Short mmCIF file of C-alpha atoms in Angstrom, two decimals:
data_model
loop_
_atom_site.label_atom_id
_atom_site.label_comp_id
_atom_site.label_asym_id
_atom_site.label_seq_id
_atom_site.Cartn_x
_atom_site.Cartn_y
_atom_site.Cartn_z
CA MET A 357 -27.22 24.83 -9.75
CA PRO A 358 -27.22 27.03 -12.77
CA LEU A 359 -26.16 26.42 -16.98
CA LYS A 360 -23.53 28.06 -18.64
CA TRP A 361 -21.87 28.30 -21.85
CA VAL A 362 -17.67 27.98 -22.19
CA PHE A 363 -16.10 29.73 -25.03
CA ASN A 364 -12.73 29.98 -26.56
CA TRP A 365 -10.97 32.67 -28.55
CA GLN A 366 -10.50 31.31 -31.99
CA PRO A 367 -8.05 33.50 -34.12
CA ASN A 368 -8.86 33.99 -37.48
CA ALA A 369 -6.46 32.36 -39.94
CA GLY A 370 -3.08 34.21 -39.42
CA SER A 371 -3.58 35.61 -37.04
CA THR A 372 -2.59 34.77 -32.54
CA VAL A 373 -4.01 35.62 -29.78
CA ASN A 374 -2.61 38.31 -27.59
CA SER A 375 -3.43 40.71 -24.35
CA GLN A 376 -5.04 43.82 -26.23
CA ILE A 377 -7.20 41.29 -26.56
CA LEU A 378 -7.81 40.36 -23.48
CA ASN A 379 -8.35 43.42 -22.95
CA GLU A 380 -11.06 44.57 -25.38
CA VAL A 381 -12.99 41.99 -24.58
CA SER A 382 -12.93 43.26 -21.66
CA GLN A 383 -13.83 46.13 -21.71
CA CYS A 384 -16.75 45.35 -23.99
CA VAL A 385 -18.11 43.43 -20.93
CA GLU A 386 -17.75 46.84 -18.85
CA SER A 387 -19.28 49.17 -22.04
CA MET A 388 -22.30 46.80 -21.53
CA ASN A 389 -22.38 47.08 -17.96
CA GLY A 390 -20.83 44.83 -16.70
CA VAL A 391 -19.71 45.41 -13.23
CA LYS A 392 -16.60 43.99 -12.52
CA GLU A 393 -17.09 41.46 -8.88
CA GLY A 394 -13.55 40.20 -9.12
CA ARG A 395 -11.00 36.62 -9.85
CA TRP A 396 -11.02 33.68 -10.92
CA LYS A 397 -8.42 30.69 -11.27
CA ALA A 398 -10.04 27.11 -12.76
CA THR A 399 -6.44 25.18 -13.68
CA LEU A 400 -6.08 22.20 -16.04
CA THR A 401 -3.56 19.97 -15.81
CA PHE A 402 -3.15 16.69 -18.39
CA TYR A 403 -1.23 13.91 -17.38
CA LYS A 404 0.61 11.30 -18.91
CA PRO A 405 1.24 8.02 -17.68
CA MET A 406 4.45 6.23 -17.13
CA LEU A 407 5.33 3.36 -19.21
CA ARG A 408 7.99 0.50 -18.47
CA ASP A 409 7.59 0.27 -22.44
CA GLN A 410 7.26 3.37 -24.63
CA ALA A 411 5.94 1.48 -27.37
CA LEU A 412 2.67 0.17 -25.67
CA ALA A 413 1.45 3.86 -25.04
CA ALA A 414 -1.32 3.11 -27.53
CA GLU A 415 -3.21 1.62 -24.92
CA PHE A 416 -3.20 4.04 -23.00
CA PRO A 417 -5.83 6.79 -23.17
CA ARG A 418 -3.76 10.09 -25.35
CA GLU A 419 -5.22 12.80 -23.02
CA PHE A 420 -6.10 12.21 -19.53
CA ILE A 421 -7.64 15.37 -18.22
CA GLY A 422 -7.79 16.57 -13.59
CA ILE A 423 -9.86 19.80 -13.68
CA SER A 424 -10.89 22.08 -10.64
CA LEU A 425 -12.85 24.80 -10.02
CA PRO A 426 -13.31 27.96 -8.21
CA GLU A 427 -17.35 27.36 -7.25
CA GLN A 428 -15.90 23.53 -5.79
CA PRO A 429 -12.91 24.15 -3.95
CA ASN A 430 -13.42 20.91 -2.98
CA LYS A 431 -13.79 19.26 -6.13
CA TYR A 432 -11.27 17.19 -8.88
CA TYR A 433 -12.63 16.44 -11.92
CA PHE A 434 -10.79 14.46 -14.90
CA ILE A 435 -11.58 13.65 -18.22
CA LEU A 436 -11.43 10.77 -21.17
CA ARG A 437 -12.24 12.39 -23.90
CA GLY A 438 -12.03 9.06 -25.81
CA ASN A 439 -13.90 7.20 -23.12
CA LYS A 440 -15.77 9.86 -23.10
CA ILE A 441 -15.78 9.35 -19.16
CA VAL A 442 -16.37 12.41 -17.18
CA LEU A 443 -15.27 12.05 -13.02
CA GLU A 444 -15.96 14.00 -10.02
CA ALA A 445 -14.60 13.60 -6.58
CA ASP A 446 -12.91 15.15 -4.06
CA SER A 447 -9.72 16.86 -3.64
CA SER A 448 -7.51 14.26 -2.19
CA ILE A 449 -7.92 12.26 -5.62
CA GLN A 450 -5.21 13.85 -6.63
CA LEU A 451 -2.99 12.57 -4.27
CA ILE A 452 -4.25 8.66 -4.46
CA MET A 453 -2.60 9.59 -7.81
CA GLU A 454 1.06 11.09 -7.04
CA LYS A 455 0.56 8.13 -4.05
CA LEU A 456 -0.13 5.66 -7.40
CA GLN A 457 2.83 7.13 -9.02
CA SER A 458 1.35 5.50 -12.63
CA TYR A 459 0.29 9.25 -13.99
CA LYS A 460 2.01 11.75 -13.30
CA SER A 461 1.09 15.19 -14.03
CA ARG A 462 2.73 16.61 -18.18
CA VAL A 463 1.30 20.44 -17.94
CA ALA A 464 -0.86 22.19 -16.13
CA LEU A 465 -2.62 25.33 -17.61
CA ASN A 466 -3.69 28.41 -15.29
CA PHE A 467 -7.98 29.65 -16.81
CA GLU A 468 -7.89 33.13 -14.81
CA GLY A 469 -9.34 36.95 -14.91
CA PHE A 470 -12.14 38.87 -13.68
CA GLN A 471 -15.87 37.90 -13.58
CA TYR A 472 -18.65 40.44 -14.03
CA GLN A 473 -22.68 40.54 -13.25
CA LEU A 474 -24.62 41.30 -16.08
CA GLY A 475 -28.36 41.52 -14.89
CA ASP A 476 -29.15 38.19 -15.15
CA PHE A 477 -26.03 36.45 -16.53
CA GLN A 478 -22.27 35.71 -15.18
CA LEU A 479 -20.05 36.83 -17.03
CA ARG A 480 -15.43 35.50 -16.43
CA VAL A 481 -13.65 36.42 -18.74
CA GLY A 482 -10.06 35.06 -18.88
CA LYS A 483 -5.83 33.84 -20.05
CA VAL A 484 -4.99 31.12 -20.60
CA VAL A 485 -1.22 30.48 -19.12
CA PRO A 486 0.46 28.38 -17.89
CA THR A 487 1.35 27.64 -14.74
CA HIS A 488 4.46 29.67 -13.49
CA SER A 489 4.34 31.68 -16.53
CA GLU A 490 2.22 34.82 -18.44
CA ASN A 491 2.59 32.95 -22.20
CA LEU A 492 -0.84 33.64 -23.18
CA ARG A 493 -2.38 31.30 -25.25
CA GLY A 494 -5.53 31.79 -25.06
CA ILE A 495 -8.43 33.28 -24.25
CA VAL A 496 -11.49 31.69 -22.67
CA MET A 497 -15.16 32.51 -21.61
CA GLU A 498 -18.15 31.28 -19.61
CA VAL A 499 -21.24 33.10 -19.97
CA GLU A 500 -24.30 31.87 -16.63
CA TYR A 501 -27.71 32.13 -16.92
CA LEU A 502 -28.70 31.37 -13.20
CA PRO A 503 -32.47 31.12 -12.90
CA ILE A 504 -32.48 28.60 -14.75
CA SER A 505 -30.75 24.53 -14.49
CA SER A 506 -32.11 22.95 -17.55
CA LEU A 507 -29.33 22.96 -21.21
CA GLU A 508 -33.21 22.67 -23.01
CA LYS A 509 -34.70 25.81 -21.21
CA SER A 510 -32.13 27.97 -21.28
CA LYS A 511 -30.96 27.19 -25.61
CA GLN A 512 -32.96 30.47 -26.98
CA ILE A 513 -32.03 32.76 -23.90
CA MET A 514 -28.19 32.19 -24.45
CA ASP A 515 -28.69 32.32 -27.62
CA GLU A 516 -30.13 35.63 -27.72
CA PHE A 517 -27.59 36.89 -25.33
CA VAL A 518 -24.43 35.46 -27.46
CA GLU A 519 -25.54 37.49 -30.28
CA ILE A 520 -26.04 40.22 -28.66
CA TRP A 521 -22.46 39.23 -26.72
CA GLN A 522 -21.49 38.55 -30.61
CA GLU A 523 -22.37 42.04 -32.29
CA ALA A 524 -21.05 44.10 -29.06
CA VAL A 525 -17.40 42.10 -29.68
CA SER A 526 -17.79 42.12 -33.93
CA LYS A 527 -17.38 46.50 -33.35
CA ARG A 528 -14.02 45.60 -32.22
CA SER A 529 -12.82 44.49 -35.20
CA LEU A 530 -10.45 41.44 -33.06
CA PRO A 531 -9.18 39.57 -35.38
CA GLY A 532 -10.92 36.81 -34.24
CA HIS A 533 -14.09 35.45 -32.01
CA PHE A 534 -15.50 33.81 -29.21
CA MET A 535 -17.01 30.24 -31.08
CA HIS A 536 -19.37 27.70 -28.10
CA ILE A 537 -18.98 24.45 -30.53
CA GLU A 538 -21.40 22.14 -27.26
CA PRO A 539 -20.01 18.61 -26.82
CA ASN A 540 -22.15 15.29 -26.63
CA PHE A 541 -23.84 16.19 -22.49
CA SER A 542 -25.84 12.56 -22.88
CA GLU A 543 -21.80 10.29 -24.17
CA TYR A 544 -20.78 10.91 -20.85
CA GLY A 545 -23.53 10.43 -18.98
CA LEU A 546 -24.78 13.87 -17.99
CA ALA A 547 -28.95 14.94 -18.18
CA ASP A 548 -30.22 17.66 -18.84
CA HIS A 549 -29.86 19.46 -15.38
CA TYR A 550 -26.90 21.39 -15.34
CA THR A 551 -23.60 20.57 -12.57
CA SER A 552 -20.26 21.13 -12.44
CA GLN A 553 -19.08 18.48 -14.41
CA HIS A 554 -20.73 19.85 -16.95
CA THR A 555 -18.08 22.39 -16.65
CA ALA A 556 -15.23 20.15 -16.24
CA VAL A 557 -16.36 18.22 -19.72
CA GLN A 558 -17.01 22.00 -21.51
CA TYR A 559 -12.63 22.70 -20.48
CA ALA A 560 -11.87 19.66 -21.55
CA HIS A 561 -13.02 20.20 -25.36
CA VAL A 562 -12.15 23.80 -25.45
CA MET A 563 -8.64 22.63 -24.22
CA GLY A 564 -9.08 20.48 -27.93
CA HIS A 565 -9.79 23.22 -29.98
CA LEU A 566 -6.99 25.29 -28.36
CA ILE A 567 -4.40 22.86 -28.63
CA ALA A 568 -6.31 21.74 -32.19
CA THR A 569 -5.49 26.54 -32.98
CA VAL A 570 -2.06 25.87 -32.33
CA GLN A 571 -1.11 23.10 -34.35
CA ALA A 572 -2.90 25.28 -37.62
CA VAL A 573 -0.69 28.05 -36.76
CA GLN A 574 2.04 26.18 -35.95
CA ALA A 575 1.88 24.26 -38.90
CA GLY A 576 1.31 27.45 -40.93
CA ARG A 577 5.02 28.85 -39.64
CA ASN A 578 6.74 25.53 -40.73
CA MET B 1177 -2.29 8.09 7.26
CA GLU B 1178 -4.21 5.99 9.99
CA CYS B 1179 -4.07 3.57 13.46
CA VAL B 1180 -5.85 0.24 12.31
CA VAL B 1181 -6.24 -3.17 14.78
CA GLN B 1182 -7.92 -6.42 13.12
CA GLY B 1183 -8.73 -9.91 15.24
CA ILE B 1184 -11.22 -12.23 14.55
CA ILE B 1185 -14.52 -13.06 16.32
CA GLU B 1186 -16.84 -15.91 15.64
CA THR B 1187 -19.83 -15.36 14.52
CA PRO B 1188 -22.26 -16.63 17.71
CA TYR B 1189 -20.40 -14.38 19.23
CA VAL B 1190 -20.59 -11.43 17.11
CA GLU B 1191 -24.56 -10.61 18.90
CA ALA B 1192 -22.64 -10.20 22.14
CA LEU B 1193 -19.89 -8.18 20.34
CA GLU B 1194 -22.48 -5.35 19.36
CA ILE B 1195 -23.49 -5.50 23.06
CA LEU B 1196 -19.88 -4.66 25.05
CA LEU B 1197 -19.60 -1.70 22.19
CA GLN B 1198 -23.06 -0.50 22.40
CA GLY B 1199 -22.43 0.21 25.95
CA LEU B 1200 -18.53 1.47 25.50
CA CYS B 1201 -20.13 4.04 22.40
CA GLY B 1202 -23.25 5.62 23.37
CA VAL B 1203 -24.26 5.60 19.77
CA HIS B 1204 -26.23 2.84 17.64
CA LYS B 1205 -24.96 0.34 14.77
CA GLN B 1206 -25.03 1.48 11.80
CA SER B 1207 -25.63 -1.60 9.17
CA LEU B 1208 -22.79 -1.78 6.89
CA ARG B 1209 -23.14 -3.29 3.37
CA VAL B 1210 -19.82 -2.59 1.28
CA HIS B 1211 -18.59 -4.00 -2.24
CA GLU B 1212 -14.71 -3.60 -2.76
CA ILE B 1213 -13.09 -4.07 -6.08
CA CYS B 1214 -9.35 -4.31 -5.44
CA LEU B 1215 -7.42 -3.19 -9.13
CA LYS B 1216 -3.86 -3.91 -10.10
CA SER B 1217 -1.96 -1.03 -12.33
CA GLY B 1218 -1.65 -3.50 -15.46
CA PRO B 1219 2.10 -5.06 -15.68
CA ASN B 1220 3.60 -2.07 -18.42
CA LEU B 1221 1.79 0.95 -16.18
CA GLY B 1222 4.12 2.88 -13.49
CA PHE B 1223 7.63 1.96 -12.53
CA VAL B 1224 6.67 0.33 -9.70
CA ALA B 1225 2.89 -1.75 -9.66
CA SER B 1226 0.34 0.31 -7.66
CA GLU B 1227 -3.08 -1.10 -5.83
CA VAL B 1228 -6.02 1.12 -6.06
CA ARG B 1229 -9.73 0.19 -4.14
CA LEU B 1230 -12.80 1.12 -4.68
CA LEU B 1231 -14.83 0.90 -2.16
CA CYS B 1232 -19.13 1.09 -2.84
CA ASP B 1233 -21.55 1.40 -0.32
CA LEU B 1234 -24.13 -0.28 -1.06
CA GLU B 1235 -26.47 0.23 1.76
CA GLN B 1236 -27.68 2.82 0.50
CA SER B 1237 -30.40 3.54 -2.25
CA GLU B 1238 -28.16 5.38 -4.41
CA PRO B 1239 -24.93 3.21 -4.30
CA THR B 1240 -21.87 5.81 -3.30
CA TRP B 1241 -18.39 5.80 -4.54
CA THR B 1242 -15.06 6.04 -2.76
CA VAL B 1243 -11.49 5.38 -3.69
CA LYS B 1244 -9.08 4.74 -1.22
CA HIS B 1245 -4.95 4.06 -1.43
CA VAL B 1246 -3.23 1.75 1.75
CA GLY B 1247 0.08 3.09 1.96
CA GLY B 1248 2.85 1.51 3.28
CA ALA B 1249 3.08 1.11 7.31
CA MET B 1250 5.52 3.04 9.14
CA ARG B 1251 8.56 1.18 9.73
CA GLY B 1252 11.76 1.63 12.77
CA ALA B 1253 12.05 1.01 16.27
CA GLY B 1254 9.21 2.63 17.69
CA ALA B 1255 7.29 1.24 15.08
CA GLU B 1256 7.94 -2.37 16.16
CA GLN B 1257 7.13 -0.84 20.37
CA ILE B 1258 3.83 -0.19 19.57
CA SER B 1259 0.62 -3.09 19.15
CA VAL B 1260 -0.95 -0.30 16.35
CA LEU B 1261 -0.52 -0.17 12.43
CA VAL B 1262 0.54 2.95 11.63
CA ARG B 1263 -0.14 3.74 7.22
CA SER B 1264 -0.37 6.02 5.49
CA MET B 1265 -4.22 6.08 3.67
CA VAL B 1266 -6.54 8.71 0.95
CA GLU B 1267 -9.00 8.34 0.72
CA SER B 1268 -11.39 10.54 -1.90
CA LYS B 1269 -15.28 10.16 -2.41
CA ALA B 1270 -15.82 9.67 -6.60
CA SER B 1271 -18.81 9.38 -8.71
CA LYS B 1272 -20.05 5.89 -10.51
CA ASN B 1273 -17.76 6.75 -12.91
CA VAL B 1274 -14.74 5.44 -10.77
CA LEU B 1275 -14.16 2.12 -11.68
CA ARG B 1276 -14.26 2.56 -15.62
CA LEU B 1277 -12.61 5.78 -15.14
CA PHE B 1278 -9.78 3.15 -13.71
CA TYR B 1279 -10.36 0.17 -16.09
CA ALA B 1280 -9.85 2.77 -18.80
CA LEU B 1281 -6.41 4.55 -17.43
CA GLY B 1282 -4.59 0.15 -17.12
CA TYR B 1283 -5.67 -1.47 -13.85
CA LYS B 1284 -6.87 -4.78 -13.74
CA LEU B 1285 -9.78 -6.33 -11.48
CA ASP B 1286 -7.19 -8.55 -8.61
CA HIS B 1287 -10.33 -9.40 -6.19
CA GLU B 1288 -13.14 -8.24 -5.69
CA LEU B 1289 -14.81 -8.86 -1.61
CA LEU B 1290 -18.81 -7.88 -0.74
CA ARG B 1291 -18.87 -7.08 3.55
CA VAL B 1292 -21.84 -7.29 5.45
CA GLY B 1293 -22.32 -6.30 8.90
CA PHE B 1294 -21.54 -3.63 10.75
CA THR B 1295 -20.21 -0.45 12.25
CA PHE B 1296 -19.76 1.68 15.10
CA HIS B 1297 -18.35 5.40 15.25
CA PHE B 1298 -17.52 7.38 18.73
CA GLN B 1299 -14.85 10.10 19.89
CA ARG B 1300 -13.32 8.49 22.38
CA GLY B 1301 -9.79 9.97 22.18
CA ALA B 1302 -9.70 9.79 19.30
CA GLN B 1303 -12.93 8.89 16.39
CA ILE B 1304 -12.67 5.65 16.63
CA THR B 1305 -14.67 2.99 13.99
CA VAL B 1306 -14.72 0.07 14.50
CA THR B 1307 -15.98 -3.01 11.96
CA VAL B 1308 -17.60 -6.47 12.63
CA SER B 1309 -18.13 -8.31 9.40
CA SER B 1310 -18.14 -11.29 7.63
CA VAL B 1311 -16.23 -11.15 4.43
CA ASN B 1312 -17.77 -13.12 1.30
CA LYS B 1313 -16.43 -13.28 -1.83
CA MET B 1314 -18.67 -12.80 -5.54
CA LEU B 1315 -18.93 -16.70 -7.14
CA LYS B 1316 -19.63 -14.12 -10.67
CA LEU B 1317 -18.07 -10.91 -11.24
CA HIS B 1318 -19.50 -8.24 -9.52
CA ALA B 1319 -22.06 -10.03 -8.52
CA THR B 1320 -23.00 -9.02 -4.90
CA ASP B 1321 -26.97 -9.95 -5.46
CA GLY B 1322 -29.17 -13.30 -4.21
CA ASP B 1323 -26.73 -17.07 -4.11
CA GLY B 1324 -23.45 -14.75 -5.88
CA PRO B 1325 -21.58 -13.80 -2.69
CA VAL B 1326 -20.14 -16.78 0.02
CA PRO B 1327 -18.09 -16.26 3.39
CA VAL B 1328 -14.71 -16.69 2.60
CA THR B 1329 -13.75 -17.75 6.55
CA PRO B 1330 -17.32 -19.64 7.19
CA GLY B 1331 -18.13 -19.33 11.03
CA ILE B 1332 -16.13 -15.89 11.27
CA GLN B 1333 -16.11 -12.74 11.49
CA LEU B 1334 -13.45 -9.97 10.90
CA VAL B 1335 -13.18 -7.08 13.69
CA GLU B 1336 -10.89 -3.95 12.29
CA VAL B 1337 -10.57 -0.41 14.91
CA THR B 1338 -9.67 1.68 12.83
CA ALA B 1339 -8.64 5.97 13.58
CA PRO B 1340 -7.72 9.09 11.58
CA ALA B 1341 -4.40 10.09 12.01
CA THR B 1342 -1.35 12.75 11.46
CA SER B 1343 1.84 12.85 11.52
CA GLU B 1344 1.56 15.42 14.54
CA ASN B 1345 -0.78 13.25 16.39
CA TYR B 1346 -0.18 9.79 15.58
CA ASN B 1347 0.94 9.07 19.25
CA GLU B 1348 -2.31 10.13 21.20
CA VAL B 1349 -4.38 8.40 18.36
CA VAL B 1350 -2.63 4.81 18.96
CA ALA B 1351 -2.96 4.73 23.05
CA ALA B 1352 -6.25 6.29 22.51
CA VAL B 1353 -7.15 2.39 20.32
CA SER B 1354 -4.57 0.18 21.99
CA SER B 1355 -6.86 1.85 25.07
CA PHE B 1356 -10.42 0.95 23.53
CA CYS B 1357 -9.06 -2.74 22.99
CA GLU B 1358 -8.35 -2.98 26.20
CA TYR B 1359 -12.20 -3.03 27.03
CA LEU B 1360 -13.20 -5.48 24.06
CA ALA B 1361 -9.78 -8.10 25.34
CA PRO B 1362 -12.11 -11.22 26.65
CA LEU B 1363 -14.11 -11.44 23.41
CA LEU B 1364 -11.26 -10.83 20.98
CA HIS B 1365 -7.50 -9.79 21.02
CA LEU B 1366 -6.22 -6.62 18.05
CA SER B 1367 -3.73 -6.73 16.53
CA LYS B 1368 -1.67 -5.10 13.59
CA PRO B 1369 -3.23 -6.68 10.58
CA GLY B 1370 -0.91 -9.84 8.86
CA VAL B 1371 -0.56 -10.85 12.89
CA SER B 1372 -2.57 -13.60 13.60
CA THR B 1373 -3.65 -14.59 16.85
CA GLY B 1374 -6.65 -16.80 16.23
CA VAL B 1375 -9.68 -16.21 18.68
CA VAL B 1376 -9.69 -15.76 22.36
CA PRO B 1377 -9.99 -18.83 24.71
CA THR B 1378 -12.79 -16.45 27.32
CA ALA B 1379 -14.92 -15.59 24.12
CA ALA B 1380 -17.50 -18.29 24.81
CA ALA B 1381 -18.06 -16.88 28.55
CA ALA B 1382 -17.68 -13.07 28.01
CA ALA B 1383 -20.04 -13.79 25.45
CA ALA B 1384 -22.70 -15.12 26.98
CA SER B 1385 -21.96 -12.94 30.37
CA LEU B 1386 -23.30 -10.28 27.40
CA MET B 1387 -25.94 -12.07 26.42
CA SER B 1388 -27.77 -12.69 30.59
CA ASP B 1389 -27.41 -9.07 31.41
CA GLY B 1390 -30.07 -9.03 29.43
CA GLY B 1391 -27.94 -6.28 26.72
CA GLY B 1392 -28.34 -4.36 29.98
CA THR B 1393 -25.33 -1.67 29.57
CA THR B 1394 -26.74 1.70 29.53
CA SER B 1395 -25.90 4.04 26.65
#
């Protein structure tokens, strides 16, 4: 399948994310002749262990994440970042987890917005909001290059596109920038040929950055 | 949800059972070689203990994994009346990391088995699966090859008849399974798991009859 890079919006020190930034980013895509195609939505859920003795919490994974992706409606993904494990399963795995009652959903977030076609690229721009809330927690972007599935072979063209994109965004003088740090996919046992498991790992890492950003803002306030 | 009955048959009569099933089902058997890993939650995990089964299909060139949760059986006076077990069951295909994932989540190995045999999948009032297999245990952890697996009950194989069901249609599925099981009565008795009935006294004669037909049931 085509490879993609997932970006998250990194606000400048002292600033926070807001819907005006999201609007500006969307306008930026449209100004590059991006053709709006429709909506997209991914969900991410943090699971916590149900423990009889909370003092033993350190024995269990601190971050157990479940992800559903729009391009794989019948699949569900689990990621344990600390253990570098990614699992692809049928959607029914969620029902199994409910029946086991060993882990329960703690927080669920939606990544949702519009997708655009830009030549051989498909862009998705989305807000990060808790389910049942409009409280904006972040902004993400996906850049998908449709002709190639190899991470290695696509690197140059993706770098070139991102350079053009970052330049277009910087002209709007927004208080932040999009950041992409590629996870070490081989640590998760993933190969050069791109799959939805790669996407799930990227989203889990984006969450890590989002959490760190929110915590930094809170620390700054305190 | 699924409907289940089980029975046992002595190994010499398995070939006759296969002939009978071939005739009844009208489809070819599929070979079965499944490594079943049963995991239990560790002592502190969950307010109630939980179990999950990981099934690794070794028959394919690339092993495939399934996660299976078997829940409680339907209870009540109605459930006791019927001769088929109706229970909650959820399955999910999963990628090969699934055992590592569950170990990392705090699940421990309870036991593991290797099932070797064959299955028939067919439609007869319901989507029915008949599995005939020897149940083997591994002498060394996860050792499914070589001299490792030994039969848990030498000379005896397990026969399982299952069919998926929903809360809306389980009565029809129960009827379809019960009706099908009557055809197997000369060779083996099928009943709810946990209700042991032993081997059937007519099995030897029935098997001899099936074998002497030259396997001549039409497909």
